CSV table of C-alpha atoms in Angstrom, one decimal:
chain,number,residue,atom,x,y,z
A,14,UNK,CA,52.9,19.9,14.9
A,15,UNK,CA,49.3,18.7,13.6
A,16,UNK,CA,49.7,15.9,15.9
A,17,UNK,CA,50.4,18.5,18.6
A,18,UNK,CA,47.7,20.5,18.0
A,19,UNK,CA,45.2,17.8,17.7
A,20,UNK,CA,46.3,16.9,21.1
A,21,UNK,CA,45.7,20.5,22.5
A,22,UNK,CA,42.5,20.9,21.3
A,23,UNK,CA,41.2,17.5,23.0
A,24,UNK,CA,41.8,18.5,25.9
A,25,UNK,CA,40.0,21.3,26.1
A,26,UNK,CA,36.7,20.0,24.4
A,27,UNK,CA,35.0,18.7,27.1
A,28,UNK,CA,34.3,22.5,28.3
A,29,UNK,CA,31.3,21.9,25.5
A,30,UNK,CA,29.4,21.1,29.0
A,31,UNK,CA,30.4,23.9,31.1
A,32,UNK,CA,28.0,26.3,29.6
A,33,UNK,CA,29.4,28.6,27.4
A,34,UNK,CA,27.3,29.1,24.4
A,35,UNK,CA,29.0,30.9,21.7
A,36,UNK,CA,32.5,31.6,23.7
A,37,UNK,CA,32.5,27.3,23.7
A,38,UNK,CA,36.0,26.4,22.2
A,39,UNK,CA,35.6,24.5,19.1
A,40,UNK,CA,34.7,21.2,20.1
A,41,UNK,CA,35.6,18.8,17.7
A,42,UNK,CA,35.1,14.9,17.9
A,43,UNK,CA,37.4,12.6,15.4
A,44,UNK,CA,34.3,11.0,13.5
A,45,UNK,CA,33.8,8.7,10.6
A,46,UNK,CA,33.0,10.0,7.5
A,47,UNK,CA,31.1,8.2,4.9
A,48,UNK,CA,33.3,6.7,2.3
A,49,UNK,CA,33.2,8.8,-1.2
A,50,UNK,CA,31.3,7.2,-3.9
A,51,UNK,CA,33.3,5.1,-6.0
A,52,UNK,CA,35.4,7.1,-8.9
A,53,UNK,CA,35.1,10.5,-7.1
A,54,UNK,CA,37.5,12.8,-5.4
A,55,UNK,CA,37.5,15.7,-4.3
A,56,UNK,CA,37.7,18.3,-6.6
A,57,UNK,CA,37.4,21.9,-4.3
A,58,UNK,CA,36.6,23.7,-1.2
A,59,UNK,CA,34.3,26.8,-0.3
A,60,UNK,CA,34.9,27.2,2.9
A,61,UNK,CA,33.3,29.8,5.5
A,62,UNK,CA,34.3,30.1,9.2
A,63,UNK,CA,34.0,32.0,12.1
A,64,UNK,CA,37.2,33.8,13.8
A,65,UNK,CA,38.8,31.3,16.4
A,66,UNK,CA,39.3,31.6,20.6
A,67,UNK,CA,39.3,35.2,21.4
A,68,UNK,CA,40.1,37.6,24.1
A,69,UNK,CA,36.8,39.9,24.8
A,70,UNK,CA,36.2,42.2,22.0
A,71,UNK,CA,36.9,45.3,24.3
A,72,UNK,CA,37.3,46.4,27.9
A,73,UNK,CA,33.6,46.1,30.0
A,74,UNK,CA,32.5,43.4,32.3
A,75,UNK,CA,36.1,43.0,33.6
A,76,UNK,CA,37.0,46.4,34.6
A,77,UNK,CA,33.4,47.2,36.3
A,78,UNK,CA,33.6,43.9,38.3
A,79,UNK,CA,37.2,44.8,39.7
A,80,UNK,CA,36.0,48.3,40.2
A,81,UNK,CA,33.3,47.2,42.1
A,82,UNK,CA,35.1,44.1,43.9
A,83,UNK,CA,37.7,46.9,44.8
A,84,UNK,CA,35.3,48.9,46.9
A,85,UNK,CA,33.2,46.3,48.6
A,86,UNK,CA,33.2,43.9,51.5
A,87,UNK,CA,34.1,40.7,50.6
A,88,UNK,CA,33.6,36.9,51.4
A,89,UNK,CA,36.6,34.4,51.2
A,90,UNK,CA,35.3,33.8,48.0
A,91,UNK,CA,34.6,37.2,47.0
A,92,UNK,CA,38.4,37.9,47.6
A,93,UNK,CA,39.9,34.9,46.0
A,94,UNK,CA,37.5,36.2,42.9
A,95,UNK,CA,38.9,39.5,43.0
A,96,UNK,CA,42.5,37.7,42.8
A,97,UNK,CA,41.3,35.8,39.8
A,98,UNK,CA,39.8,39.3,38.0
A,99,UNK,CA,43.3,40.9,39.0
A,100,UNK,CA,44.6,38.5,36.6
A,101,UNK,CA,42.3,38.1,34.2
A,102,UNK,CA,42.7,42.1,33.3
A,103,UNK,CA,46.5,41.5,32.7
A,104,UNK,CA,45.9,38.6,30.4
A,105,UNK,CA,43.6,40.9,28.2
A,106,UNK,CA,45.9,43.9,28.4
A,107,UNK,CA,46.6,44.9,25.1
A,108,UNK,CA,44.9,41.9,24.1
A,109,UNK,CA,41.1,43.6,23.5
A,110,UNK,CA,39.8,41.9,19.9
A,111,UNK,CA,42.4,39.4,19.5
A,112,UNK,CA,42.0,35.7,18.9
A,113,UNK,CA,43.8,33.7,21.7
A,114,UNK,CA,46.8,31.3,21.6
A,115,UNK,CA,43.9,28.2,21.4
A,116,UNK,CA,42.0,30.2,19.1
A,117,UNK,CA,45.0,30.4,16.4
A,118,UNK,CA,45.9,26.4,17.4
A,119,UNK,CA,41.9,26.1,16.4
A,120,UNK,CA,42.2,27.3,13.4
A,121,UNK,CA,45.4,25.7,12.7
A,122,UNK,CA,44.0,22.6,13.4
A,123,UNK,CA,40.7,22.7,11.2
A,124,UNK,CA,42.8,24.0,8.5
A,125,UNK,CA,45.2,21.0,8.9
A,126,UNK,CA,42.6,18.4,8.9
A,127,UNK,CA,40.7,20.1,5.8
A,128,UNK,CA,44.0,19.8,3.7
A,129,UNK,CA,44.0,16.1,5.0
A,130,UNK,CA,40.7,15.2,4.3
A,131,UNK,CA,40.1,16.7,1.0
A,132,UNK,CA,44.3,16.6,-0.4
A,133,UNK,CA,43.0,15.7,-3.9
A,134,UNK,CA,41.7,19.3,-3.7
A,135,UNK,CA,45.0,21.2,-3.7
A,136,UNK,CA,46.8,20.9,-6.8
A,137,UNK,CA,48.2,24.5,-6.5
A,138,UNK,CA,46.0,26.4,-8.6
A,139,UNK,CA,45.8,28.9,-5.4
A,140,UNK,CA,43.7,30.1,-2.8
A,141,UNK,CA,40.9,32.8,-2.7
A,142,UNK,CA,40.9,34.3,0.9
A,143,UNK,CA,38.6,37.0,1.8
A,144,UNK,CA,38.4,38.3,6.1
A,145,UNK,CA,36.6,41.5,7.6
A,146,UNK,CA,38.2,44.5,8.3
A,147,UNK,CA,38.6,42.9,12.3
A,148,UNK,CA,41.2,42.0,13.0
A,149,UNK,CA,40.4,38.5,14.5
A,150,UNK,CA,39.7,37.5,11.2
A,151,UNK,CA,42.7,38.2,9.1
A,152,UNK,CA,44.2,36.5,12.9
A,153,UNK,CA,42.3,33.9,12.1
A,154,UNK,CA,43.5,33.0,8.3
A,155,UNK,CA,47.0,33.1,9.3
A,156,UNK,CA,46.2,30.5,11.9
A,157,UNK,CA,44.3,28.3,9.4
A,158,UNK,CA,47.0,28.6,6.9
A,159,UNK,CA,49.7,27.5,8.7
A,160,UNK,CA,48.2,24.3,7.5
A,161,UNK,CA,49.0,25.4,4.1
A,162,UNK,CA,53.3,26.9,4.9
A,163,UNK,CA,54.1,24.2,2.2
A,164,UNK,CA,51.5,24.8,-0.5
A,165,UNK,CA,52.7,25.9,-4.0
A,166,UNK,CA,49.9,27.7,-5.0
A,167,UNK,CA,49.0,31.6,-4.9
A,168,UNK,CA,47.4,32.5,-0.9
A,169,UNK,CA,45.5,36.2,-2.6
A,170,UNK,CA,43.5,38.0,0.5
A,171,UNK,CA,40.8,40.1,0.1
A,172,UNK,CA,39.4,42.8,2.5
A,173,UNK,CA,36.6,44.9,2.1
A,174,UNK,CA,36.0,48.0,3.3
A,175,UNK,CA,33.7,47.9,6.6
A,176,UNK,CA,31.0,50.0,4.7
A,177,UNK,CA,30.5,47.8,2.0
A,178,UNK,CA,31.0,44.1,3.4
A,179,UNK,CA,28.1,42.2,1.9
A,180,UNK,CA,29.3,39.1,1.9
A,181,UNK,CA,30.8,38.5,4.9
A,182,UNK,CA,29.1,41.0,7.3
A,183,UNK,CA,25.9,41.7,5.7
A,184,UNK,CA,24.5,41.7,9.2
A,185,UNK,CA,25.7,45.4,10.1
A,186,UNK,CA,24.1,47.0,6.5
A,187,UNK,CA,20.4,46.4,6.9
A,188,UNK,CA,18.5,49.1,8.4
A,189,UNK,CA,15.2,46.6,8.8
A,190,UNK,CA,18.0,44.0,10.4
A,191,UNK,CA,19.2,46.5,12.9
A,192,UNK,CA,15.7,47.6,13.8
A,193,UNK,CA,14.7,44.0,14.3
A,194,UNK,CA,17.7,43.6,16.3
A,195,UNK,CA,17.2,46.3,18.7
A,196,UNK,CA,13.1,45.9,18.9
A,197,UNK,CA,10.4,44.3,20.8
A,198,UNK,CA,10.2,41.2,19.5
A,199,UNK,CA,13.2,40.0,20.8
A,200,UNK,CA,13.5,42.4,23.5
A,201,UNK,CA,10.2,41.4,25.2
A,202,UNK,CA,11.4,37.5,24.8
A,203,UNK,CA,14.7,38.2,26.5
A,204,UNK,CA,13.1,40.0,29.1
A,205,UNK,CA,11.0,37.5,29.7
A,206,UNK,CA,13.9,35.1,31.1
A,207,UNK,CA,15.9,37.9,32.7
A,208,UNK,CA,12.9,38.8,34.5
A,209,UNK,CA,12.2,35.0,35.3
A,210,UNK,CA,12.2,34.3,39.3
A,211,UNK,CA,15.3,32.3,38.7
A,212,UNK,CA,17.2,35.0,37.4
A,213,UNK,CA,16.7,37.2,40.7
A,214,UNK,CA,17.7,34.3,43.0
A,215,UNK,CA,20.9,33.1,40.6
A,216,UNK,CA,21.9,37.1,40.9
A,217,UNK,CA,20.9,37.1,45.2
A,218,UNK,CA,22.8,33.7,45.2
A,219,UNK,CA,25.7,34.6,43.9
A,220,UNK,CA,25.9,38.1,45.6
A,221,UNK,CA,25.4,36.7,49.1
A,222,UNK,CA,28.4,34.5,48.1
A,223,UNK,CA,30.9,37.2,47.4
A,224,UNK,CA,29.5,40.4,49.4
A,225,UNK,CA,29.4,40.7,52.9
A,226,UNK,CA,26.6,43.5,52.8
A,227,UNK,CA,23.4,43.3,50.7
A,228,UNK,CA,23.5,44.8,47.0
A,229,UNK,CA,20.5,46.2,45.5
A,230,UNK,CA,18.9,44.4,42.7
A,231,UNK,CA,20.2,46.2,39.9
A,232,UNK,CA,23.7,45.3,40.9
A,233,UNK,CA,23.2,41.9,41.6
A,234,UNK,CA,21.8,41.5,38.1
A,235,UNK,CA,25.2,42.9,36.9
A,236,UNK,CA,27.2,41.0,39.0
A,237,UNK,CA,26.2,37.8,37.5
A,238,UNK,CA,26.2,39.0,34.3
A,239,UNK,CA,29.9,40.3,34.7
A,240,UNK,CA,31.3,37.1,35.7
A,241,UNK,CA,29.4,35.2,33.8
A,242,UNK,CA,31.3,37.4,31.0
A,243,UNK,CA,34.4,36.9,32.5
A,244,UNK,CA,33.2,32.4,33.1
A,245,UNK,CA,32.3,32.2,29.4
A,246,UNK,CA,36.1,33.9,28.0
A,247,UNK,CA,38.4,31.8,30.8
A,248,UNK,CA,38.3,28.9,28.5
A,249,UNK,CA,39.5,30.6,25.7
A,250,UNK,CA,42.8,31.9,27.4
A,251,UNK,CA,44.2,28.1,29.1
A,252,UNK,CA,47.6,29.0,27.5
A,253,UNK,CA,47.8,32.2,28.4
A,254,UNK,CA,47.4,31.5,32.0
A,255,UNK,CA,49.9,28.5,31.4
A,256,UNK,CA,52.7,30.8,30.0
A,257,UNK,CA,51.6,33.8,32.7
A,258,UNK,CA,51.7,30.5,35.0
A,259,UNK,CA,48.3,31.9,36.7
A,260,UNK,CA,44.7,30.2,37.2
A,261,UNK,CA,41.3,31.5,37.7
A,262,UNK,CA,38.2,29.8,37.9
A,263,UNK,CA,35.3,31.8,37.7
A,264,UNK,CA,32.7,28.6,38.1
A,265,UNK,CA,33.4,28.8,41.6
A,266,UNK,CA,31.0,32.2,41.6
A,267,UNK,CA,28.3,29.5,40.3
A,268,UNK,CA,26.2,26.1,40.4
A,269,UNK,CA,25.8,24.3,37.6
A,270,UNK,CA,22.1,25.3,37.5
A,271,UNK,CA,22.9,28.7,37.6
A,272,UNK,CA,25.4,28.3,34.4
A,273,UNK,CA,23.0,26.3,32.8
A,274,UNK,CA,20.0,29.0,33.3
A,275,UNK,CA,22.5,31.9,32.4
A,276,UNK,CA,23.6,30.3,29.2
A,277,UNK,CA,19.8,29.8,28.5
A,278,UNK,CA,19.3,33.5,28.8
A,279,UNK,CA,22.6,34.4,26.8
A,280,UNK,CA,21.7,31.9,24.1
A,281,UNK,CA,18.2,33.0,23.6
A,282,UNK,CA,19.0,36.8,22.3
A,283,UNK,CA,21.7,34.4,19.5
A,284,UNK,CA,18.9,32.5,18.8
A,285,UNK,CA,16.2,34.9,17.9
A,286,UNK,CA,19.2,37.5,16.3
A,287,UNK,CA,21.0,35.1,14.1
A,288,UNK,CA,19.3,31.7,14.7
A,289,UNK,CA,15.9,30.2,13.2
A,290,UNK,CA,13.6,32.7,15.5
A,291,UNK,CA,10.0,32.7,15.1
A,292,UNK,CA,10.6,31.8,11.7
A,293,UNK,CA,13.4,30.7,9.4
A,294,UNK,CA,12.8,32.7,6.6
A,295,UNK,CA,12.5,35.9,8.8
A,296,UNK,CA,14.4,38.8,8.7
A,297,UNK,CA,17.7,37.4,10.9
A,298,UNK,CA,18.3,34.6,7.7
A,299,UNK,CA,17.1,36.7,5.1
A,300,UNK,CA,20.1,38.8,5.5
A,301,UNK,CA,22.3,35.9,4.8
A,302,UNK,CA,21.3,35.9,1.0
A,303,UNK,CA,24.5,38.0,0.0
A,304,UNK,CA,26.5,34.8,1.4
A,305,UNK,CA,24.6,32.4,0.5
A,306,UNK,CA,24.8,33.5,-3.3
A,307,UNK,CA,28.5,33.9,-3.1
A,308,UNK,CA,28.4,30.6,-2.3
A,309,UNK,CA,26.6,29.4,-4.9
A,310,UNK,CA,28.2,31.1,-7.6
A,311,UNK,CA,31.8,30.9,-6.8
A,312,UNK,CA,31.2,26.9,-6.3
A,313,UNK,CA,29.7,26.8,-9.9
A,314,UNK,CA,32.5,29.1,-10.8
A,315,UNK,CA,35.5,27.1,-9.2
A,316,UNK,CA,33.6,24.0,-11.2
A,317,UNK,CA,33.3,26.1,-14.6
A,318,UNK,CA,36.6,27.1,-14.6
A,319,UNK,CA,36.0,30.5,-14.3
A,320,UNK,CA,37.6,30.6,-10.8
A,321,UNK,CA,40.9,28.7,-11.5
A,322,UNK,CA,41.5,28.1,-7.7
A,323,UNK,CA,41.4,25.3,-5.1
A,324,UNK,CA,39.3,26.7,-2.4
A,325,UNK,CA,37.6,29.8,-1.5
A,326,UNK,CA,38.3,30.6,2.4
A,327,UNK,CA,36.5,33.4,3.8
A,328,UNK,CA,36.7,34.0,7.6
A,329,UNK,CA,34.1,36.0,9.4
A,330,UNK,CA,31.8,36.1,12.9
A,331,UNK,CA,29.1,34.0,14.7
A,332,UNK,CA,26.8,37.0,13.2
A,333,UNK,CA,27.2,35.1,9.5
A,334,UNK,CA,27.5,31.5,10.3
A,335,UNK,CA,24.5,31.5,12.3
A,336,UNK,CA,22.2,33.0,9.6
A,337,UNK,CA,23.8,31.1,6.9
A,338,UNK,CA,23.0,27.8,8.6
A,339,UNK,CA,19.2,28.6,9.0
A,340,UNK,CA,19.3,29.8,5.1
A,341,UNK,CA,21.1,26.6,3.9
A,342,UNK,CA,18.3,24.6,5.5
A,343,UNK,CA,20.7,22.4,7.7
A,344,UNK,CA,18.4,21.1,10.3
A,345,UNK,CA,19.9,21.5,13.9
A,346,UNK,CA,20.0,25.2,12.8
A,347,UNK,CA,16.5,25.6,11.2
A,348,UNK,CA,13.8,24.6,13.9
A,349,UNK,CA,12.0,27.9,15.0
A,350,UNK,CA,10.5,28.0,18.2
A,351,UNK,CA,7.1,30.3,19.4
A,352,UNK,CA,8.4,30.0,23.2
A,353,UNK,CA,11.4,31.1,24.2
A,354,UNK,CA,11.6,28.8,27.1
A,355,UNK,CA,11.8,26.0,24.8
A,356,UNK,CA,13.9,27.1,21.8
A,357,UNK,CA,16.6,25.0,23.2
A,358,UNK,CA,15.3,21.6,22.8
A,359,UNK,CA,16.3,22.1,19.3
A,360,UNK,CA,19.2,24.8,19.1
A,361,UNK,CA,22.1,24.7,20.6
A,362,UNK,CA,24.6,27.7,20.5
A,363,UNK,CA,27.3,25.8,21.4
A,364,UNK,CA,27.3,23.0,18.1
A,365,UNK,CA,26.0,25.6,15.9
A,366,UNK,CA,28.4,28.6,16.5
A,367,UNK,CA,30.9,28.0,18.8
A,368,UNK,CA,34.2,30.0,18.4
A,369,UNK,CA,35.7,28.4,15.0
A,370,UNK,CA,32.6,27.4,13.8
A,371,UNK,CA,32.7,26.4,9.9
A,372,UNK,CA,30.4,25.6,6.6
A,373,UNK,CA,32.6,23.3,4.6
A,374,UNK,CA,31.2,22.9,0.8
A,375,UNK,CA,33.4,19.8,-0.8
A,376,UNK,CA,32.8,19.3,-4.5
A,377,UNK,CA,33.5,16.0,-5.7
A,378,UNK,CA,34.4,15.2,-9.1
A,379,UNK,CA,35.1,11.5,-11.1
A,380,UNK,CA,35.7,14.0,-14.3
A,381,UNK,CA,32.2,14.0,-15.8
A,382,UNK,CA,30.0,14.5,-13.0
A,383,UNK,CA,30.0,16.7,-9.8
A,384,UNK,CA,28.6,16.1,-6.2
A,385,UNK,CA,29.0,18.1,-3.2
A,386,UNK,CA,28.9,17.2,0.4
A,387,UNK,CA,28.5,20.1,3.2
A,388,UNK,CA,30.1,19.8,6.7
A,389,UNK,CA,29.1,21.9,10.1
A,390,UNK,CA,32.0,22.0,12.1
A,391,UNK,CA,32.9,18.9,10.8
A,392,UNK,CA,30.2,16.7,11.3
A,393,UNK,CA,28.1,15.7,7.8
A,394,UNK,CA,25.3,17.8,7.6
A,395,UNK,CA,21.5,16.7,5.7
A,396,UNK,CA,20.7,19.1,3.0
A,397,UNK,CA,16.4,20.3,2.0
A,398,UNK,CA,17.6,18.5,-1.9
A,399,UNK,CA,16.8,14.7,-2.6
A,400,UNK,CA,19.7,12.4,-2.7
A,401,UNK,CA,20.3,8.7,-2.9
A,402,UNK,CA,23.3,8.8,-1.9
A,403,UNK,CA,23.4,11.2,1.2
A,404,UNK,CA,25.4,13.1,2.4
A,405,UNK,CA,26.2,13.5,-1.6
A,406,UNK,CA,24.3,15.8,-3.5
A,407,UNK,CA,24.4,16.5,-7.2
A,408,UNK,CA,25.5,20.0,-7.7
A,409,UNK,CA,23.3,21.0,-9.9
A,410,UNK,CA,20.3,19.6,-8.1
A,411,UNK,CA,21.8,22.3,-4.7
A,412,UNK,CA,22.5,25.1,-7.3
A,413,UNK,CA,18.9,24.4,-8.8
A,414,UNK,CA,17.3,24.7,-5.1
A,415,UNK,CA,19.3,27.7,-3.5
A,416,UNK,CA,18.8,29.6,-6.5
A,417,UNK,CA,15.3,29.2,-6.7
A,418,UNK,CA,14.8,29.9,-3.0
A,419,UNK,CA,17.1,33.0,-3.1
A,420,UNK,CA,14.7,34.2,-5.8
A,421,UNK,CA,11.9,34.0,-3.3
A,422,UNK,CA,13.2,36.5,-1.6
A,423,UNK,CA,14.0,39.0,-4.0
A,424,UNK,CA,17.9,37.6,-5.2
A,425,UNK,CA,19.4,36.5,-8.4
A,426,UNK,CA,23.2,36.3,-9.7
A,427,UNK,CA,24.4,39.2,-10.8
A,428,UNK,CA,21.7,41.7,-8.2
A,429,UNK,CA,24.1,44.5,-6.3
A,430,UNK,CA,23.5,43.0,-2.7
A,431,UNK,CA,24.3,46.3,-1.2
A,432,UNK,CA,21.2,47.7,-2.3
A,433,UNK,CA,19.1,44.1,-1.2
A,434,UNK,CA,20.7,44.7,2.3
A,435,UNK,CA,19.6,48.3,2.1
A,436,UNK,CA,16.0,47.9,1.0
A,437,UNK,CA,15.2,44.0,2.5
A,438,UNK,CA,11.9,44.2,5.0
């Protein structure tokens, strides 16, 4: 089964070149990993992942687009897009918020590779599994755990109330962050892209390709946004399309240059809201302190035998993974940009927070010492800690570094993280 899923995923990894940002299906590529230091073997795993490829989270762009197409005079391409949109809605029906069949396969494959690579860590001591109140995270955990169907240890699930999800949905609990997200800092910069002449020309060109009559500028912009939404989601639904014996490709409405620009606009908001933004220690990364602290303290508890498990597995959202990567100082996630026109030279949403994105902390031991290696989307990454044995770092040095960083932003073990989120500025 593992090989079947693996080859299935290989068939869709090319969509990473299709400018779909955070909606890019998981772009796994087989990699050669640095050999584990002599005498060491995997002892524990601390995992944080985003849910898998999904349907739309709610009706919106799909319904609005079809309504407009149904009442308009259309070109031949417009008629084709209308048929595609109707098929899209049929597949989406009763599936909003769910992960897709591909999302389940992504998670199963990630779990299978993790269990195979770090086999020595899974001794049957048990798995601690945390999900958010959003059903797509539980569905993702279930898909991941298919790789552990024959695992003998106990699988303990934890679902925290949505009003107190300090570790996995911290971004919903901070008033200061909400103010930042809805404020002028982001709006001014993203609007500069939306109001750029290129945006207006793309919207006009798309409208001319679909409609026989000229739409108002505001409607042209809306159509371009709606179509791009559907285009971005279609890659997550390849297996549903196959089952329904239908095919849609909203890419026919765009040129490559259109997609590049629309992806830039969409990912710009993600960069400012979830990524390095203007400051790697801005509010958008400091709110991830509860998750980073939980990773540090739970890893230490695993090592010290206070948490008698093989692994801690968390399933959350892009809004958790990207800030964590920035706060951790992972290089590709930690380059701020003063100009919104240049951010994508350094920060690529499809590489950092694609669908099923994950950060794996793997602890290795020789019976006396402990090392840690960190993987971002199953790629070895550097940490801002000295080592003579990259990508392996001494656990005590990594722990000391992150606890010191957390202390600088007002967080230490034992603190009330809910209170922190309410008061952080």
